[in-house]
Amino acid sequence: MPGDNLSSYFYPCKNRDILIVDIGSRVPTREGIYVYSARKNTMIFVAKLNQLMDGSIRIEKFEASGEVTEKIVTLEKQKEVDFRILGRVVKNASLSL
């Protein structure tokens, strides 16, 4: 996971961290930190996701400046980019080392 997208958020996550992911949680029924992919798993990301009532997914990115940017991925766009949730992050094992 290149970068430190979540390092300024309540759940620090940086490049080379070891994440424990619940791969049984592939639908964001609750807001949380998820691992997801796009473009047939050629791009993998970690971000805070929340599913909206219409099935769209809200992605929150946390910039190093402390700014939060938000992107909404509609159902149509999810199909177009082959958006898949791979699982929910349950622990950053690097914080325990």
GROMACS .gro file of C-alpha atoms in nm, residues 17-87:
model
   71
   17ASP     CA    1   0.222  -0.160   0.764
   18ILE     CA    2   0.086  -0.508   0.827
   19LEU     CA    3  -0.294  -0.499   0.822
   20ILE     CA    4  -0.526  -0.773   0.945
   21VAL     CA    5  -0.825  -0.779   0.711
   22ASP     CA    6  -1.157  -0.958   0.760
   23ILE     CA    7  -1.218  -1.086   0.406
   24GLY     CA    8  -1.568  -1.195   0.507
   25SER     CA    9  -1.670  -0.828   0.530
   26ARG     CA   10  -1.702  -0.738   0.163
   27VAL     CA   11  -2.005  -0.512   0.195
   28PRO     CA   12  -1.959  -0.193   0.397
   29THR     CA   13  -2.269  -0.243   0.612
   30ARG     CA   14  -2.102  -0.017   0.863
   31GLU     CA   15  -1.860   0.268   0.820
   32GLY     CA   16  -1.499   0.163   0.856
   33ILE     CA   17  -1.157   0.121   0.703
   34TYR     CA   18  -1.168  -0.118   0.407
   35VAL     CA   19  -0.932  -0.262   0.149
   36TYR     CA   20  -1.074  -0.229  -0.201
   37SER     CA   21  -0.960  -0.276  -0.558
   38ALA     CA   22  -1.035  -0.143  -0.902
   39ARG     CA   23  -0.938  -0.230  -1.258
   40LYS     CA   24  -0.942  -0.608  -1.205
   41ASN     CA   25  -0.732  -0.593  -0.886
   42THR     CA   26  -0.451  -0.400  -1.057
   43MET     CA   27  -0.503  -0.112  -0.813
   44ILE     CA   28  -0.550  -0.178  -0.441
   45PHE     CA   29  -0.638   0.091  -0.185
   46VAL     CA   30  -0.711   0.133   0.185
   47ALA     CA   31  -0.962   0.400   0.283
   48LYS     CA   32  -1.261   0.480   0.500
   49LEU     CA   33  -1.576   0.361   0.319
   50ASN     CA   34  -1.945   0.405   0.384
   51GLN     CA   35  -2.229   0.263   0.173
   52LEU     CA   36  -2.508   0.507   0.092
   53MET     CA   37  -2.879   0.425   0.064
   54ASP     CA   38  -2.869   0.405  -0.319
   55GLY     CA   39  -2.577   0.157  -0.318
   56SER     CA   40  -2.314   0.419  -0.393
   57ILE     CA   41  -1.994   0.410  -0.189
   58ARG     CA   42  -1.850   0.716  -0.014
   59ILE     CA   43  -1.469   0.708  -0.003
   60GLU     CA   44  -1.294   0.940   0.242
   61LYS     CA   45  -0.927   1.017   0.190
   62PHE     CA   46  -0.724   1.186   0.458
   63GLU     CA   47  -0.448   1.408   0.327
   64ALA     CA   48  -0.119   1.474   0.508
   65SER     CA   49  -0.234   1.834   0.556
   66GLY     CA   50  -0.521   1.707   0.771
   67GLU     CA   51  -0.775   1.782   0.500
   68VAL     CA   52  -1.047   1.525   0.425
   69THR     CA   53  -1.152   1.471   0.064
   70GLU     CA   54  -1.460   1.275  -0.026
   71LYS     CA   55  -1.552   1.087  -0.342
   72ILE     CA   56  -1.880   0.914  -0.425
   73VAL     CA   57  -1.861   0.604  -0.647
   74THR     CA   58  -2.200   0.532  -0.804
   75LEU     CA   59  -2.321   0.180  -0.889
   76GLU     CA   60  -2.257   0.249  -1.258
   77LYS     CA   61  -1.902   0.364  -1.189
   78GLN     CA   62  -1.842   0.061  -0.962
   79LYS     CA   63  -1.925  -0.168  -1.254
   80GLU     CA   64  -1.721   0.038  -1.500
   81VAL     CA   65  -1.399   0.023  -1.294
   82ASP     CA   66  -1.461  -0.327  -1.151
   83PHE     CA   67  -1.477  -0.186  -0.796
   84ARG     CA   68  -1.449  -0.463  -0.534
   85ILE     CA   69  -1.426  -0.451  -0.158
   86LEU     CA   70  -1.170  -0.709  -0.047
   87GLY     CA   71  -1.237  -0.680   0.327
   0.00000   0.00000   0.00000
